[in-house]
Coordinates of C-alpha atoms in Angstrom, one line a residue:
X1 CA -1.7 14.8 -27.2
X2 CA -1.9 18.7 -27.3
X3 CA -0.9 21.7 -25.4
X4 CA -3.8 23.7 -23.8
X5 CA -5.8 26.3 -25.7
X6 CA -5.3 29.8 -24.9
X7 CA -8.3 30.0 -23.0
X8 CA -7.2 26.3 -21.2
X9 CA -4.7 28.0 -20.0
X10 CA -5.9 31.1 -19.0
X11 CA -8.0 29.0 -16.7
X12 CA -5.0 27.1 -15.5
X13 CA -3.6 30.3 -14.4
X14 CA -6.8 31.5 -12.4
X15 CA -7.2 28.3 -10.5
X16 CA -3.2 27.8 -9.5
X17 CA -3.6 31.2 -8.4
X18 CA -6.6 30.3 -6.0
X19 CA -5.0 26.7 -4.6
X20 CA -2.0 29.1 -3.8
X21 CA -3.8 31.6 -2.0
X22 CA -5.1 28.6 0.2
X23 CA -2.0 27.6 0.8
X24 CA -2.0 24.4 -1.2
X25 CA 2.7 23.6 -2.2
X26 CA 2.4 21.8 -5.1
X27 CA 5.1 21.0 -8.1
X28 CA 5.0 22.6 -11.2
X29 CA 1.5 21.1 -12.7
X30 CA 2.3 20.6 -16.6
X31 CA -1.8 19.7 -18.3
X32 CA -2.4 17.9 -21.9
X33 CA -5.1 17.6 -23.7
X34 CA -6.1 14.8 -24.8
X35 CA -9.1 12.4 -26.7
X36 CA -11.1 9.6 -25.2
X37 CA -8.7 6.5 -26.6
X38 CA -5.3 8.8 -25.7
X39 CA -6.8 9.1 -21.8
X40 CA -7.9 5.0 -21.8
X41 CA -4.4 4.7 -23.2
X42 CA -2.4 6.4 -20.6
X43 CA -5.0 5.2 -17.6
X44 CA -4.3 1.5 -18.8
X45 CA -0.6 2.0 -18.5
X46 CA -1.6 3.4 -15.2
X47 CA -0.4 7.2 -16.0
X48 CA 2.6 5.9 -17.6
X49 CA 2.2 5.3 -21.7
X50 CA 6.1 5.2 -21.9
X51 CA 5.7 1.8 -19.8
X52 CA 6.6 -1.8 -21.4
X53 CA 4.7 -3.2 -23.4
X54 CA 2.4 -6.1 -22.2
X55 CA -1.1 -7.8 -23.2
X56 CA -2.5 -6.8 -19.9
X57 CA -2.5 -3.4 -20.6
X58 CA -3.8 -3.8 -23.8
X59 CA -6.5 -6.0 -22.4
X60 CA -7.3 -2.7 -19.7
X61 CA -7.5 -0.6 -22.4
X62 CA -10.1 -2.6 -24.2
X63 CA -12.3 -2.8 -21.3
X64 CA -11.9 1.2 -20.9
X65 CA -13.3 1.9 -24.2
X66 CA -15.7 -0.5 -24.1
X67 CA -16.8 1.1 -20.5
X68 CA -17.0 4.3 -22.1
X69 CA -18.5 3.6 -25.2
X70 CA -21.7 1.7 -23.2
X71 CA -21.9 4.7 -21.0
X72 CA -20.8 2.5 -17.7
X73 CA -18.2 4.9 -16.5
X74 CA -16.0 8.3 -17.4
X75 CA -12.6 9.1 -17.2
X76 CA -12.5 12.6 -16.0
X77 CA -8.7 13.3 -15.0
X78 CA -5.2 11.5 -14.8
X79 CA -2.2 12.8 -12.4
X80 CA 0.9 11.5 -12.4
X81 CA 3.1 11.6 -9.0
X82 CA 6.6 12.9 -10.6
X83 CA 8.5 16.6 -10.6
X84 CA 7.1 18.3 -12.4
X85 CA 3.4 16.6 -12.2
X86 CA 1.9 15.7 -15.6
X87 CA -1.8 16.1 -15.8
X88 CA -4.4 15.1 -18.8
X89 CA -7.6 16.8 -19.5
X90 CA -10.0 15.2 -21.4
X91 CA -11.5 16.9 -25.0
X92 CA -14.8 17.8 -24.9
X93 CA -15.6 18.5 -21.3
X94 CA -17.2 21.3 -20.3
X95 CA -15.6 24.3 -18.9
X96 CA -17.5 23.4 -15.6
X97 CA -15.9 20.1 -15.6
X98 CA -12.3 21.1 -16.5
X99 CA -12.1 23.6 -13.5
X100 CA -13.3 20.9 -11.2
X101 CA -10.6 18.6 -12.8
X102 CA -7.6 21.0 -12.1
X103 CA -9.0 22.0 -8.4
X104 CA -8.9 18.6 -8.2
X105 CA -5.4 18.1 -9.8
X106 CA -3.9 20.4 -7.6
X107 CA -5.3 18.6 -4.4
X108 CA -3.8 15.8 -5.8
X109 CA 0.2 17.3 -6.5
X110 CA -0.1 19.1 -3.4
X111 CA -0.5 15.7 -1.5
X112 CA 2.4 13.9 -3.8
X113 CA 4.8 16.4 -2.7
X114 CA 3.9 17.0 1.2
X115 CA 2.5 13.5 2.5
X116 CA 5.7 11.1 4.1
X117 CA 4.5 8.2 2.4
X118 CA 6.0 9.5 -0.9
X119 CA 8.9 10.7 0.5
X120 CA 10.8 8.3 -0.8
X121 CA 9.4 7.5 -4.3
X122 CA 11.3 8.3 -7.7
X123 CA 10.1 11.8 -8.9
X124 CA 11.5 11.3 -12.2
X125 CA 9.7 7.9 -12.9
X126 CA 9.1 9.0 -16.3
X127 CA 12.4 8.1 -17.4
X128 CA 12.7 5.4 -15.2
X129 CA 9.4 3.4 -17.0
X130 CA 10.9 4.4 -20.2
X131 CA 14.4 2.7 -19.7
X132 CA 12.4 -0.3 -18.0
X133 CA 10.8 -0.2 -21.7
X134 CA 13.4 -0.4 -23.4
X135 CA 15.1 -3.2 -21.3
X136 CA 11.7 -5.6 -21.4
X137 CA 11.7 -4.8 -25.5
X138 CA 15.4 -6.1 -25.8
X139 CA 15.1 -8.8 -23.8
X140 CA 12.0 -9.7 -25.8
X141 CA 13.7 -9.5 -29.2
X142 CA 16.6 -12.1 -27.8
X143 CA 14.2 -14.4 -25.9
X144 CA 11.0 -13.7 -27.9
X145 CA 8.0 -11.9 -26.8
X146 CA 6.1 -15.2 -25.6
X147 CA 8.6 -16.1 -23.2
X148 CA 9.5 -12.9 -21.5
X149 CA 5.9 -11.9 -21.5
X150 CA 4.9 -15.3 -19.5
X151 CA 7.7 -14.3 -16.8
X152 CA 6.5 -11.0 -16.8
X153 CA 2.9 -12.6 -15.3
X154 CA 4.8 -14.3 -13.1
X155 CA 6.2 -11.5 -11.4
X156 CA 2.8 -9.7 -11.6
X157 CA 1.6 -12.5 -9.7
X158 CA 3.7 -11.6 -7.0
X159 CA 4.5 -7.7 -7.1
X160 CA 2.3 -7.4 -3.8
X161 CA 4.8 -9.6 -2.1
X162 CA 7.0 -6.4 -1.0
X163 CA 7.4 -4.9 2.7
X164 CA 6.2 -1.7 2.6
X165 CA 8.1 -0.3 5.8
X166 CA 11.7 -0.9 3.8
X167 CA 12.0 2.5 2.1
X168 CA 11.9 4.0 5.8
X169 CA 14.9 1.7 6.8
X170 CA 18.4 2.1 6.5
X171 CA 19.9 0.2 3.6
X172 CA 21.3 -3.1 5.0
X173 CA 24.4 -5.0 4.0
X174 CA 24.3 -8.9 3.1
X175 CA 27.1 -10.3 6.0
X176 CA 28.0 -13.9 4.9
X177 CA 29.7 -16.3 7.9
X178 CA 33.5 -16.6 7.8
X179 CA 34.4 -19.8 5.8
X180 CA 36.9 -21.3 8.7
X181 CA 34.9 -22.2 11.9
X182 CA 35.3 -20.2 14.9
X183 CA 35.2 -21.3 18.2
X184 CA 32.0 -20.6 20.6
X185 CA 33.2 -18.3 23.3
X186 CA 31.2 -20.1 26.4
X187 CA 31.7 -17.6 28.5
X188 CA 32.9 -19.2 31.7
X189 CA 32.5 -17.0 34.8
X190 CA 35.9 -16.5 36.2
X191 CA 35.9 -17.0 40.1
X192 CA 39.8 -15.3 40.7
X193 CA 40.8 -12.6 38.6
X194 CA 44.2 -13.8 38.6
X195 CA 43.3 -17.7 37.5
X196 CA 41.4 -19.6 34.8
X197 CA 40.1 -22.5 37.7
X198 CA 40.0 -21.9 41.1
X199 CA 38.3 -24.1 43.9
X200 CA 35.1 -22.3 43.2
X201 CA 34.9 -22.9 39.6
X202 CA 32.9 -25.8 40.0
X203 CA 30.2 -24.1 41.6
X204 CA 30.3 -20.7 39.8
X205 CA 30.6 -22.6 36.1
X206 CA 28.3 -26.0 36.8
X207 CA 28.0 -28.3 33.8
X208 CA 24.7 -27.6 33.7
X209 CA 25.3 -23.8 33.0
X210 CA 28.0 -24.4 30.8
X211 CA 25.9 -27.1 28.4
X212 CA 23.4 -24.4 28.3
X213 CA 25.5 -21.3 27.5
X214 CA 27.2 -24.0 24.8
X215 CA 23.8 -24.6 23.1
X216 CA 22.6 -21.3 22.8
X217 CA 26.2 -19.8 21.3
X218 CA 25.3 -22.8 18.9
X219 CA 22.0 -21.5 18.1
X220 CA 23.2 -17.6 17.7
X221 CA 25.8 -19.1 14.9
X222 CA 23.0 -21.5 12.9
X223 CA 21.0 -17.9 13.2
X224 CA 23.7 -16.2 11.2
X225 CA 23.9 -19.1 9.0
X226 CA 20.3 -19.0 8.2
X227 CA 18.7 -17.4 5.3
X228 CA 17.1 -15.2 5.9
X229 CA 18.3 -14.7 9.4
X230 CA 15.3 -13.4 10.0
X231 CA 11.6 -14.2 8.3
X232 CA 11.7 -11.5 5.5
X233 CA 8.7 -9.9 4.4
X234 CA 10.1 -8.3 1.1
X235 CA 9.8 -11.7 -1.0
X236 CA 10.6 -9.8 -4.5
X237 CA 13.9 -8.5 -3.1
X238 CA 14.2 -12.0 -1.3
X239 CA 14.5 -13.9 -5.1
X240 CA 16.3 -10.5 -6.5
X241 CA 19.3 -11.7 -4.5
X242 CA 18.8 -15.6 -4.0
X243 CA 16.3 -16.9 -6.9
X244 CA 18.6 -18.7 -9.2
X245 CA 17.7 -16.6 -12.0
X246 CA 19.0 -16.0 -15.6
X247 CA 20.6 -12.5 -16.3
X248 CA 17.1 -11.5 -18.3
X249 CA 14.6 -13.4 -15.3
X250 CA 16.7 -11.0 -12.9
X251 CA 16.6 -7.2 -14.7
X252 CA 12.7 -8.0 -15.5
X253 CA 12.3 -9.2 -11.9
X254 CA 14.0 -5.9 -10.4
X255 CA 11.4 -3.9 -13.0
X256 CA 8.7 -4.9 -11.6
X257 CA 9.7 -4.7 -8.2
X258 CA 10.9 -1.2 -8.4
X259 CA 7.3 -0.1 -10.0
X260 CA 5.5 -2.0 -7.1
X261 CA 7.7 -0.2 -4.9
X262 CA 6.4 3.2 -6.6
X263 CA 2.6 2.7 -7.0
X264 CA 2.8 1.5 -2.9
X265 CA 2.0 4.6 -1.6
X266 CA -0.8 5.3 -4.0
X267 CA -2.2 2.1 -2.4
X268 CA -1.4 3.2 1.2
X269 CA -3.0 6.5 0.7
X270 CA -5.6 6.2 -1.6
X271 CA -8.5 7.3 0.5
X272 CA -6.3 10.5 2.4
X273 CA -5.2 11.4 -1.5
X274 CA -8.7 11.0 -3.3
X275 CA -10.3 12.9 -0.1
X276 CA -8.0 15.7 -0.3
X277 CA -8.5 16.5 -3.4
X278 CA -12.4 16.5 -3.3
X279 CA -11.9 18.2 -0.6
X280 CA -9.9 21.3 -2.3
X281 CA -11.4 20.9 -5.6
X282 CA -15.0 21.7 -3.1
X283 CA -13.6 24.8 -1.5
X284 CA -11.6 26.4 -5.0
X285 CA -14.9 25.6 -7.0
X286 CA -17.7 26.9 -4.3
X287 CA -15.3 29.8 -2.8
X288 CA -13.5 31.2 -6.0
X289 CA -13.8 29.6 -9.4
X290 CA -17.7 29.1 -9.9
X291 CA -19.9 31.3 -11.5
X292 CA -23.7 31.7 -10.4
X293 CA -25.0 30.0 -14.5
X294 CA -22.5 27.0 -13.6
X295 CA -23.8 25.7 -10.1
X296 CA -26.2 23.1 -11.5
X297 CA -23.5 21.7 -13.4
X298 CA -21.0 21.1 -10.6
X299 CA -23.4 20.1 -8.4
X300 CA -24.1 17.0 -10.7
X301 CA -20.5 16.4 -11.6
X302 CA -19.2 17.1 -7.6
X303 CA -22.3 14.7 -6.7
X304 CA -21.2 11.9 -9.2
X305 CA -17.9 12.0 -7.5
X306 CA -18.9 11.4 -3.9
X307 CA -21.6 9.3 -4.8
X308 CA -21.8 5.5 -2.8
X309 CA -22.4 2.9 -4.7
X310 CA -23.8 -0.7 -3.6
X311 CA -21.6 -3.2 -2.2
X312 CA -18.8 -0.9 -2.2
X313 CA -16.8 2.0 0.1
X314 CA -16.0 5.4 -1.9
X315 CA -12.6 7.1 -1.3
X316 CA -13.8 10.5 -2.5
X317 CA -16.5 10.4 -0.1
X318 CA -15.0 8.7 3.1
X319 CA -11.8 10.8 2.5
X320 CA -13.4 14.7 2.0
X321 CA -15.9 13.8 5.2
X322 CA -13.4 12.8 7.3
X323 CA -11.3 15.9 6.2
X324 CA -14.1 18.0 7.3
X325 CA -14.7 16.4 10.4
X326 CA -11.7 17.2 11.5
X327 CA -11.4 20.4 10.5
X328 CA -14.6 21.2 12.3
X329 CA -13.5 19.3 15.6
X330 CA -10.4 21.4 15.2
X331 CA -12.4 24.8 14.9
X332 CA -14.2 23.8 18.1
X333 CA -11.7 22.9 20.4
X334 CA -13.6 18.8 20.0
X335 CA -10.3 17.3 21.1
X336 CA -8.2 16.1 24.1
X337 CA -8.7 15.2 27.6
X338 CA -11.4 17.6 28.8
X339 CA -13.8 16.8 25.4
X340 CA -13.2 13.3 25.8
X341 CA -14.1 12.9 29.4
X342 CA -17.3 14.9 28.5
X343 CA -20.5 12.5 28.9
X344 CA -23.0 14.9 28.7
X345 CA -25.2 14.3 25.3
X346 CA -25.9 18.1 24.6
X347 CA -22.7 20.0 26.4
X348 CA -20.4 17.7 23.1
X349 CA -23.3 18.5 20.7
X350 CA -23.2 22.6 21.8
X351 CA -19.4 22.7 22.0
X352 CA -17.4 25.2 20.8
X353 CA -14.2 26.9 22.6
X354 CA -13.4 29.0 18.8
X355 CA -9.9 27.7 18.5
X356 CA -9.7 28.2 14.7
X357 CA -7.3 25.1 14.4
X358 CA -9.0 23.3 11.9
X359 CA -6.9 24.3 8.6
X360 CA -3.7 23.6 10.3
X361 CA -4.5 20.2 11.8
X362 CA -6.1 18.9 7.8
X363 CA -2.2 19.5 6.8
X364 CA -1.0 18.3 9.2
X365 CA -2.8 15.2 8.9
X366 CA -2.3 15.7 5.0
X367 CA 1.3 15.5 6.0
X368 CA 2.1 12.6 7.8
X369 CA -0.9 9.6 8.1
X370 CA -1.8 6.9 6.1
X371 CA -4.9 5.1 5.3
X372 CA -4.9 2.9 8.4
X373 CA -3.4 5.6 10.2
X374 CA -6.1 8.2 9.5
X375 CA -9.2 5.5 10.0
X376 CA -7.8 4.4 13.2
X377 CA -7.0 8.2 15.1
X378 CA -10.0 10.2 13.2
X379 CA -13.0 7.7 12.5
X380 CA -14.8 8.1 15.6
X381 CA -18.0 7.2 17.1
X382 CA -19.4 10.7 16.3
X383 CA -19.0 10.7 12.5
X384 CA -20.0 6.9 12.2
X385 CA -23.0 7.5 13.4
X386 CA -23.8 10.8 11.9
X387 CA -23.1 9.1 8.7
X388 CA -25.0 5.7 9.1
X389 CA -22.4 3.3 8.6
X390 CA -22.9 -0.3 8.6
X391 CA -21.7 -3.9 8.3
X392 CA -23.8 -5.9 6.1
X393 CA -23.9 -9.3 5.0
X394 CA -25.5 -11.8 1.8
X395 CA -28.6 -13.4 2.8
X396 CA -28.1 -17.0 1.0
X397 CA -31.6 -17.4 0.8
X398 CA -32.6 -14.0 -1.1
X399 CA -29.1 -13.0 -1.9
X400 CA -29.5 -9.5 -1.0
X401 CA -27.1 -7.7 1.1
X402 CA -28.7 -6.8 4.6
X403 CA -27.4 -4.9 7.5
X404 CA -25.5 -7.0 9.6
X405 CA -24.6 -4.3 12.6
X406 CA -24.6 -0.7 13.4
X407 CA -22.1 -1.3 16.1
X408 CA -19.1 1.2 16.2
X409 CA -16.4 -1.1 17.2
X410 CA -17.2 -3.8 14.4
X411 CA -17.9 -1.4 12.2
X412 CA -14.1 0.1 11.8
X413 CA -12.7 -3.2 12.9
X414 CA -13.5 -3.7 9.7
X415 CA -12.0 -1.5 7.6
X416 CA -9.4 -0.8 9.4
X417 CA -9.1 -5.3 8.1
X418 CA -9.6 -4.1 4.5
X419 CA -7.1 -1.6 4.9
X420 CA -4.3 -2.8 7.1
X421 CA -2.1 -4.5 4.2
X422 CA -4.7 -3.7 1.6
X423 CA -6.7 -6.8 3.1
X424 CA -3.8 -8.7 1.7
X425 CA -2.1 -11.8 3.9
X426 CA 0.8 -11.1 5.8
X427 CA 3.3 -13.7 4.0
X428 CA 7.4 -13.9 5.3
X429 CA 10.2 -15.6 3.8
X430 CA 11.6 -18.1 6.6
X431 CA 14.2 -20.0 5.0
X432 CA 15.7 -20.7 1.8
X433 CA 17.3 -24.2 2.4
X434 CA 15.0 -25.5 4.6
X435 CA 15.6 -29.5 5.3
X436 CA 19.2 -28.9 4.0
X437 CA 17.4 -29.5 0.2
X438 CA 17.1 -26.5 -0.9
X439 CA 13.5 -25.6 -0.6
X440 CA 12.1 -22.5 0.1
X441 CA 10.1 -22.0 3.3
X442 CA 7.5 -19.4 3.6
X443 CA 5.1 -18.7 6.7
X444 CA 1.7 -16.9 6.8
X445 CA 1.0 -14.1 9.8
X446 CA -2.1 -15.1 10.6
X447 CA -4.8 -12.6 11.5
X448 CA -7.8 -14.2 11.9
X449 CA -8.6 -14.9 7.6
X450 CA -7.6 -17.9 6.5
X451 CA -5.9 -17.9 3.2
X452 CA -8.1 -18.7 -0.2
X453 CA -6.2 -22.1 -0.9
X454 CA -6.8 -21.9 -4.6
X455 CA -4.7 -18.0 -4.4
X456 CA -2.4 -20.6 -2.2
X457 CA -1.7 -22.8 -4.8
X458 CA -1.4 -20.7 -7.7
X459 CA 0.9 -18.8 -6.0
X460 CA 3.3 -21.1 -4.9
X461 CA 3.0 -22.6 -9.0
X462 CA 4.6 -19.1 -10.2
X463 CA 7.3 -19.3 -7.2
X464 CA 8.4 -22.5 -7.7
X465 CA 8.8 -21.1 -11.8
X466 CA 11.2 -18.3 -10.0
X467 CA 12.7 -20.6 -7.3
X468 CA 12.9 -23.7 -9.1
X469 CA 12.6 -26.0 -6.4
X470 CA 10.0 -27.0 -3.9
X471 CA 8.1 -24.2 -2.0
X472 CA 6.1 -24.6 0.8
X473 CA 3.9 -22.0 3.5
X474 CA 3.1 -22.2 6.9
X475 CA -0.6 -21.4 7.4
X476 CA -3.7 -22.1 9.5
X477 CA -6.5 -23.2 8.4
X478 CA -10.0 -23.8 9.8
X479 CA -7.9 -22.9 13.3
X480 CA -5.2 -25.9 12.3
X481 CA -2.1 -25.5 11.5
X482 CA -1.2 -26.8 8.1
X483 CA 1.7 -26.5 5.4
X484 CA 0.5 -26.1 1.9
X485 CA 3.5 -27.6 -0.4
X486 CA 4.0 -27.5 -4.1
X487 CA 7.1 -29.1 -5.2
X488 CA 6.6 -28.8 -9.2
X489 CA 3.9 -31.5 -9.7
X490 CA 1.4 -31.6 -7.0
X491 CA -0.2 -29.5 -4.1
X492 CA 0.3 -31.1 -0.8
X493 CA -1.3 -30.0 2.3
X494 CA -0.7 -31.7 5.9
X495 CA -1.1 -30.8 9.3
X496 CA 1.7 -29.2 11.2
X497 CA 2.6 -29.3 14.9
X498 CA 1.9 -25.9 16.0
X499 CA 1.0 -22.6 14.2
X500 CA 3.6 -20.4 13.2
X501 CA 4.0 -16.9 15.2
X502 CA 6.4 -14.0 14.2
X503 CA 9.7 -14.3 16.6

């Protein structure tokens, strides 16, 4: 790696000076150069090349290069979320290209520092991957590299079995039930203040009352018992504490659940972060930074960005149009009651009350949505059909993809079903001694996908490694309810009574 040239950095200077004028708050923005294998390097250690080792990131880097070398794709710039931000800029690119890289950047960094989802991540995760580092290397020269590395997929398998709401709640103490019995307080209604029985104690207190109040002071105290008191959708933190781990199997374990923990809200933001920066490395490049002999040349790189491919949805594009929808709904006054009782066809298309909101209300969005969020208030029926979106579906008999429906509703149903838990199963911890033997009981929230049985069964193969004993999950399948089971040796699936629901 290698500090910027003088006239790098000269053009660092120019465009922090034009995100500042816009406004943009950013941390100080720290750029490297860097050479084609140094950039697949850092991206296949995901930003971090201070990160423990492992063969999968060796195995990303090899498909990197080989990506670039073919001509297939392009790595044009890496940001890393910490304070200060570290940013790479690749050797060779134009000058056109490396002042759409750092508008970009500064989108980017601006995003990290305002948006709530981060609020909670580790800005100094430099140091943090580093000392994970050198933890997994000792471990792996006192177990051997084989054996730590196979635990290490094991954990990968599961580092998106984490509850992504718990860094917005209070911290919570682990209460364990006194070990002498205590009595259960019936709570018998007193007819006389000044007497435990009375005549009337009969009918105030009836046995049947009294039976009932008795079984469900039993249930509140087999509640406390339980673990998890209640189903717990953090699974990593779940074993953290319960898994009956070795001293090595519980410091890799807590690694890799504190990096899932700090890529999350990369993954719950990743269109609302990719948009705004297209969207400011747009304005900074067409407003301020690009000269007249340079406009063919951002054009195709700003176009390359935003392109759509087949068979797949872009952030870059989604994100920066939906920024400038709202802007422009903003600007016009295209919001609340009066605009959204308006039926008339040409009064919404003329509309225009000149409120000059529209740069507020993008950071204030910038500020405090996510993905799901930001689909579900600001994709509306307007801007999906001004920009022709679709459902679509594989023809078995050609096996082309063909436009299933235009319709609105269905349309963000589903992607707001991609998004919502990154189109990942909702899966809760239930009990951790369940029959009295020990096994651990998981339960599936279903929303309308059934699991894929053979991600099922794999699954519950790598938690059975951590919990070592039987593991089983709650599911529906083909509408009936069924428990998968793995207890070390075989998969075993039967029906079940009724289908589990969240309490």
């Amino acid at each position: 790696m290698a500090t910027l040239t003088k006239h790098l950095a000269e053009l660092q200077a120019e465009i922090e000076g034009y995100a500042l004028e816009y406004g943009l708050d950013f941390f100080t923005t720290i750029y490297e150069l860097v050479d084609y294998r140094q950039m697949s390097e850092i991206a296949a250690y995901e930003g971090f090349p201070v990160r423990y080792p492992h063969w999968r990131f060796g195995m990303e880097y090899d498909r990197m290069m080989k990506s670039q070398t073919y001509g297939l794709s392009k790595i044009y710039e890496l940001v890393i979320n910490t304070d200060p931000c570290y940013a790479y800029l690749l050797e060779g690119n134009s000058l056109v290209d490396q002042k759409l890289v750092m508008s970009h950047v500064y989108g980017h960094c601006d995003f990290f520092k305002h948006n709530r989802f981060f609020s909670h991540t580790d800005r100094r995760m430099i140091d943090g991957m580093a000392n994970h580092a050198t933890r997994v290397r000792r471990h792996m020269d006192r177990q051997g590299i084989d054996k730590v590395e196979s635990f290490i997929d094991v954990c990968h398998s599961l580092d998106n079995l984490i509850d992504p709401w718990l860094p917005f709640r209070k911290p919570q103490q682990m209460r364990r039930e006194p070990s002498v019995e205590l009595p259960i307080n019936i709570g018998r209604l007193s007819a006389n203040a000044d007497s435990e029985r009375s005549y009337l104690d009969d009918y105030i207190n009836p046995p049947e009352f009294i039976e009932q109040q008795r079984k469900r002071a039993e249930l509140e105290r087999e509640q406390r018992r339980k673990i998890p008191p209640q189903p717990e959708r953090d699974l990593l933190g779940f074993l953290l504490l319960h898994a009956p781990l070795d001293p090595w199997e519980a410091d890799v374990l807590g690694i890799i659940r504190e990096e899932a923990y700090y890529f999350l809200p990369q993954r719950q933001t990743k269109i609302m972060n990719e948009g705004w920066a297209t969207y400011w490395h747009s304005k900074l490049m067409t407003t301020r930074a690009l000269r007249d002999d340079e406009l063919i040349d951002y054009a195709e790189a700003a176009s390359g960005v935003t392109a759509m491919g087949p068979n797949q949805l872009n952030p870059y594009k989604i994100g920066v149009e939906l920024y400038r929808d709202i802007e422009d709904r903003w600007n016009k006054g295209k919001f609340g009651k009066q605009w959204d009782e308006c039926d008339d066809r040409q009064a919404r298309d003329d509309w225009d009350l000149r409120l000059n909101l529209g740069k507020s209300k993008i950071f204030e969005v910038r500020r405090l949505y996510n993905d799901v969020t930001f689909i579900d208030e600001f994709f509306t029926l307007e801007f999906c059909r001004r920009n022709r979106f679709f459902t679509f579906v594989e023809n078995r008999r050609s096996g082309r993809h063909e436009i299933e429906s235009r319709e609105f509703k269905k349309i963000k149903h589903t992607m707001l079903q991609q998004l919502t838990n990154f189109g990942q199963p909702f899966i809760y911890v239930v009990d951790a001694n369940h029959l009295n033997r020990g096994e651990l009981l998981l339960a599936h929230r279903h929303e309308g996908v059934d699991l894929r049985l053979n991600y099922a069964r794999d699954t519950l193969r790598n938690l059975v490694r951590i919990w070592r004993r039987p593991v089983s999950i709650l599911t529906t399948v083909e509408d009936k309810p069924k428990r998968i089971r793995f207890d070390g040796t075989e998969i075993q699936i039967t029906d079940e009574p009724a289908a589990w629901r969240l309490p």
